[in-house]
Short mmCIF file of the C-alpha atoms (twelve columns), coordinates in Angstrom:
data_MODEL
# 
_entry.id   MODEL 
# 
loop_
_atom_site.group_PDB 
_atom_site.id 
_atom_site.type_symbol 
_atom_site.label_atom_id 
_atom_site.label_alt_id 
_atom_site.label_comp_id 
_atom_site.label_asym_id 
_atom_site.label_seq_id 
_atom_site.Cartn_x 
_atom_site.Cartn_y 
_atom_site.Cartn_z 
_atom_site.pdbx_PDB_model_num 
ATOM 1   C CA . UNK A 1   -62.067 -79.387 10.940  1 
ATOM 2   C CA . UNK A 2   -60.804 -75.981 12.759  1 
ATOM 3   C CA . UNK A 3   -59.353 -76.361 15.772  1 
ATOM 4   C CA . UNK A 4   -60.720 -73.882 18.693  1 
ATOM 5   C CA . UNK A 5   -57.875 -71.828 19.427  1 
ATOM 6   C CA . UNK A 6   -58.050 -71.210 15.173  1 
ATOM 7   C CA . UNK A 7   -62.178 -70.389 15.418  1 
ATOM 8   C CA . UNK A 8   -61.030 -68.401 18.699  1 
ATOM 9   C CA . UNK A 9   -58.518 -66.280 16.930  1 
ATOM 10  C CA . UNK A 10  -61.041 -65.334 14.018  1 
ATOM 11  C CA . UNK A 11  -64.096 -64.523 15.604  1 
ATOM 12  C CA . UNK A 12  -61.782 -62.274 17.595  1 
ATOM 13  C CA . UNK A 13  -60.689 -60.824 14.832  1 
ATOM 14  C CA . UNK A 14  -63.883 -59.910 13.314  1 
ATOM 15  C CA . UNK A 15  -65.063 -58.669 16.211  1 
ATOM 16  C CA . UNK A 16  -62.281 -56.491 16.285  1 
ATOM 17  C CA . UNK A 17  -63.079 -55.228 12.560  1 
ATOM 18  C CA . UNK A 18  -66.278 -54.588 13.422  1 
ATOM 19  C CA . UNK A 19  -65.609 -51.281 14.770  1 
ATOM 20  C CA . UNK A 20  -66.289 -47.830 13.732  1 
ATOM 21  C CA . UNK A 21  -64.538 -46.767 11.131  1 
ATOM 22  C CA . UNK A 22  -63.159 -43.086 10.281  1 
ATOM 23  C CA . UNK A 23  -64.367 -41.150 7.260   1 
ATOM 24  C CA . UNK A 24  -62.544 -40.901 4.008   1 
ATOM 25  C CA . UNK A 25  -60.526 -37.674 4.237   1 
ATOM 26  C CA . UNK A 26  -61.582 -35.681 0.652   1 
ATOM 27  C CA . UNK A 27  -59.053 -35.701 -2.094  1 
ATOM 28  C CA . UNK A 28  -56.188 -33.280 -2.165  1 
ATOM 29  C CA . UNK A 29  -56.316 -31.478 -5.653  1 
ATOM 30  C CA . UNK A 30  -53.049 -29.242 -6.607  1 
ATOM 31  C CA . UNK A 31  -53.610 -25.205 -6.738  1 
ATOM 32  C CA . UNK A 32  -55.630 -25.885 -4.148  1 
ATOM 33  C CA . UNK A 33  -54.767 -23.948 -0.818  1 
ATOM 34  C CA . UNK A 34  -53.991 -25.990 2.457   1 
ATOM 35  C CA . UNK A 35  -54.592 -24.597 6.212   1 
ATOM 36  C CA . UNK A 36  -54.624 -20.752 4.766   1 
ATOM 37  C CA . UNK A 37  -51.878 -21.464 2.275   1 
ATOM 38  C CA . UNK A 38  -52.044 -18.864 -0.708  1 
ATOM 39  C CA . UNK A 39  -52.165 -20.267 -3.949  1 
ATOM 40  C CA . UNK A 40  -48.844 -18.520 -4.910  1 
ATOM 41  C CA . UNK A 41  -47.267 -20.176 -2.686  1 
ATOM 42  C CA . UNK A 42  -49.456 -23.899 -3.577  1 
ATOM 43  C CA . UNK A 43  -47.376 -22.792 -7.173  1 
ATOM 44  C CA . UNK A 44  -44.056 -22.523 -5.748  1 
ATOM 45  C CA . UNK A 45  -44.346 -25.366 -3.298  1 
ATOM 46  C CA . UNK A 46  -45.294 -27.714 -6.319  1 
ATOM 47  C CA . UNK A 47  -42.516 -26.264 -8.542  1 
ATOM 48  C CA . UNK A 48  -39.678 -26.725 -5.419  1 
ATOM 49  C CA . UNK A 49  -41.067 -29.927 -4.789  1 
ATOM 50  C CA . UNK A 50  -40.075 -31.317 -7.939  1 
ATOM 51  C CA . UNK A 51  -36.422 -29.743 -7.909  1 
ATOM 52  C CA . UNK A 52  -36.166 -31.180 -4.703  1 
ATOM 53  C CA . UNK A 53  -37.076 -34.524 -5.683  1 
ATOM 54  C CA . UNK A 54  -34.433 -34.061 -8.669  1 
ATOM 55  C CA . UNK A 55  -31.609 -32.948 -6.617  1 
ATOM 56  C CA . UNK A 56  -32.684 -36.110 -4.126  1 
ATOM 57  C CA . UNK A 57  -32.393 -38.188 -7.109  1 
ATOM 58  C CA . UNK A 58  -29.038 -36.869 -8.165  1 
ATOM 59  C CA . UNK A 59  -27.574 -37.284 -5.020  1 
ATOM 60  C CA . UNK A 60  -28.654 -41.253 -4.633  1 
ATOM 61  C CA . UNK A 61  -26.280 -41.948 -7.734  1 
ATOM 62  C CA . UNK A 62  -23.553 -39.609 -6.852  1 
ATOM 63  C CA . UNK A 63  -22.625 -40.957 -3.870  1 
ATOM 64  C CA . UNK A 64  -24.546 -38.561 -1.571  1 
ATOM 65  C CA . UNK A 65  -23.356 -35.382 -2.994  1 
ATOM 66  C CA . UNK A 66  -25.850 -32.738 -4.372  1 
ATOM 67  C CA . UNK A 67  -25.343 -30.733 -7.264  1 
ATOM 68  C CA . UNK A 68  -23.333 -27.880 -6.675  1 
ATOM 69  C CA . UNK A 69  -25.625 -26.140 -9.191  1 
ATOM 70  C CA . UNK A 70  -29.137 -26.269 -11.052 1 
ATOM 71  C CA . UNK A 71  -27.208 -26.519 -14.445 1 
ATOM 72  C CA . UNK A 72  -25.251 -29.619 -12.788 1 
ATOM 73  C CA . UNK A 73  -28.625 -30.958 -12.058 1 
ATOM 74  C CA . UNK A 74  -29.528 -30.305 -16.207 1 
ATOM 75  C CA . UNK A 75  -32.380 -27.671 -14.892 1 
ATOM 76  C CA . UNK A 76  -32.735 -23.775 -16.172 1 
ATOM 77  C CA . UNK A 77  -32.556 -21.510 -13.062 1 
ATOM 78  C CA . UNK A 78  -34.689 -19.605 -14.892 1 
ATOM 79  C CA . UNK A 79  -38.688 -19.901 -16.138 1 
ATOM 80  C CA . UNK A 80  -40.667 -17.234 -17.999 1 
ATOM 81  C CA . UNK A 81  -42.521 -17.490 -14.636 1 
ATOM 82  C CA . UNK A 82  -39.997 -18.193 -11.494 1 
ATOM 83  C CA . UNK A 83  -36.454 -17.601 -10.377 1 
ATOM 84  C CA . UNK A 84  -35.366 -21.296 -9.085  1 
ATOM 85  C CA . UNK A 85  -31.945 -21.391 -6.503  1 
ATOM 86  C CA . UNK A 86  -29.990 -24.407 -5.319  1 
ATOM 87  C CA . UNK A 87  -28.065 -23.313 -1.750  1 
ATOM 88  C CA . UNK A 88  -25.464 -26.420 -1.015  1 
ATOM 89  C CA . UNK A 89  -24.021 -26.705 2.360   1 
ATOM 90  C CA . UNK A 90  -21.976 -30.093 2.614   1 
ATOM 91  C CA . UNK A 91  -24.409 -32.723 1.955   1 
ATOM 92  C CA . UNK A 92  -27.649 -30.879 2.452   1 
ATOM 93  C CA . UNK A 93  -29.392 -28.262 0.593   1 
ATOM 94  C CA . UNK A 94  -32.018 -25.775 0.265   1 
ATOM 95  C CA . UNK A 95  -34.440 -24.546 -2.958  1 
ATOM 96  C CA . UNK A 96  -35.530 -21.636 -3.051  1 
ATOM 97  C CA . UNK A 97  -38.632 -20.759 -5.776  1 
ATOM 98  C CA . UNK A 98  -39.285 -16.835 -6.829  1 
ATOM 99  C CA . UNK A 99  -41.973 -15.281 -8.674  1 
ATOM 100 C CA . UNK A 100 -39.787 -13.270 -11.026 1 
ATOM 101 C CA . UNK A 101 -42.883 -10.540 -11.177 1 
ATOM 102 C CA . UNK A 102 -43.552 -10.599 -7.856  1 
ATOM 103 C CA . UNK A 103 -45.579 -7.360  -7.919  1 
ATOM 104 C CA . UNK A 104 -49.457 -7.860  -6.487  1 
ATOM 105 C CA . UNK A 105 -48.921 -11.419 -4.878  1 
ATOM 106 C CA . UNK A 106 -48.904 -12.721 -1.942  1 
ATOM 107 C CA . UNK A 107 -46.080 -14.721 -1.491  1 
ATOM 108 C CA . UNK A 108 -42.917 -13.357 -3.672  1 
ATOM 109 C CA . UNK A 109 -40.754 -16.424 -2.733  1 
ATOM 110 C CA . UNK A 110 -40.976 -19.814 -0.934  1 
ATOM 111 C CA . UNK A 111 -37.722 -21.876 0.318   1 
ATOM 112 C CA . UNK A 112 -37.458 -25.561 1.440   1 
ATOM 113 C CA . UNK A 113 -35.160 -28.226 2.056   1 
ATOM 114 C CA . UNK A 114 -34.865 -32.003 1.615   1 
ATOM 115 C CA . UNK A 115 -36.800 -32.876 4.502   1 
ATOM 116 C CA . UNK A 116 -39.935 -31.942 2.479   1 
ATOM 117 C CA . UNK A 117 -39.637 -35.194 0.809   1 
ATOM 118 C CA . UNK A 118 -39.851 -37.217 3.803   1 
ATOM 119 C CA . UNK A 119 -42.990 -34.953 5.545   1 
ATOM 120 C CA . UNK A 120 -45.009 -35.137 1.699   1 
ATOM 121 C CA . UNK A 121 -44.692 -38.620 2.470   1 
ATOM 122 C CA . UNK A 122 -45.462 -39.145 5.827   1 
ATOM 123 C CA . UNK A 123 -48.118 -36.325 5.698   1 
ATOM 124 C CA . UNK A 124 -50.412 -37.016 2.546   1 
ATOM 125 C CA . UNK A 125 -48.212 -34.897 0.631   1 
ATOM 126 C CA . UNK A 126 -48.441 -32.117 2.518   1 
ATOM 127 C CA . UNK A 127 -45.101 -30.049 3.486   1 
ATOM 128 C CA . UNK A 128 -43.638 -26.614 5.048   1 
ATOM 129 C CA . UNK A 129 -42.552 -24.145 3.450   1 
ATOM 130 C CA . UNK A 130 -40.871 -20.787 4.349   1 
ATOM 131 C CA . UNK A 131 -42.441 -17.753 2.267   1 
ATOM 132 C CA . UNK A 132 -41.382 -14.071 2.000   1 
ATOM 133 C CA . UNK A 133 -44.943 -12.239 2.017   1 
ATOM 134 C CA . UNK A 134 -45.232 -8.658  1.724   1 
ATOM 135 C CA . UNK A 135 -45.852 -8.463  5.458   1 
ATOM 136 C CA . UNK A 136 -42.702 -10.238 6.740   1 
ATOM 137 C CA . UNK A 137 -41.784 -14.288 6.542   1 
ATOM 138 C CA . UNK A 138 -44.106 -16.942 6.762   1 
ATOM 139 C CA . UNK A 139 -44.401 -20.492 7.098   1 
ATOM 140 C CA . UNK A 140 -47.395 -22.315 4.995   1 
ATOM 141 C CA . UNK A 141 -48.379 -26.300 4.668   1 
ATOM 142 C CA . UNK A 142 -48.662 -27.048 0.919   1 
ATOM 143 C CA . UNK A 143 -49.515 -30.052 -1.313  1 
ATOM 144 C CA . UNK A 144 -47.253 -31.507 -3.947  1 
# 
């Protein structure tokens, strides 16, 4: 047998589920553009993404330090696609990601820094990004 306060508790909590619940948001799918965000920069935000996640990496098993370099890190500053930089001040850092043919894009380059990690996970993935555009600097919202 159930006591009341028990039979109490549940029917309150079904009554409670009972609500109305908010749609599904769709899928995010990569190369896909976010709140007006160019797919050249959807390209660089993935690619800085995963650096960034690399250099967090490194830094959990050296003691908090960054690289002081890509080729500390074991990763080719250069692509046949993209110019990749590591800027180290102390213990924090900045990548910046640059088409090396930047000619008839819209975004030439695209910088972050390690909070992106924390607001891809706190934000479906999404993060900011700084972008040089040809019409000045930029800030976007892109998906890893």
């Amino acid at each position: 047998m159930i006591p009341r306060w028990l039979a109490g508790l549940l029917v309150v909590a079904l009554v409670g589920g009972c609500g109305k619940k908010e749609p599904p948001k769709p899928p995010v799918s990569e190369g896909v553009p976010v709140s007006g965000a160019p797919v050249d920069a959807q390209q660089l935000g993935t690619e800085m993404f995963e650096l960034i996640d690399r250099i967090a990496d490194y830094r959990s098993s050296h003691e908090g330090r960054p690289p002081k370099s890509l080729r500390q890190l074991g990763v080719d500053s250069l692509t046949p696609n993209s110019i990749r930089r590591l800027a180290v001040q102390g213990r924090t850092f900045t990548v910046t990601v640059a088409y090396r043919r930047p000619q008839g894009r819209a975004v030439q380059a695209c910088s972050a820094g390690e909070d992106a990690l924390e607001q891809a996970a706190l934000n479906e993935g999404r993060f900011a990004v700084s972008c040089d555009t040809p019409s000045g600097p930029q800030g976007f919202e892109v998906v890893r």
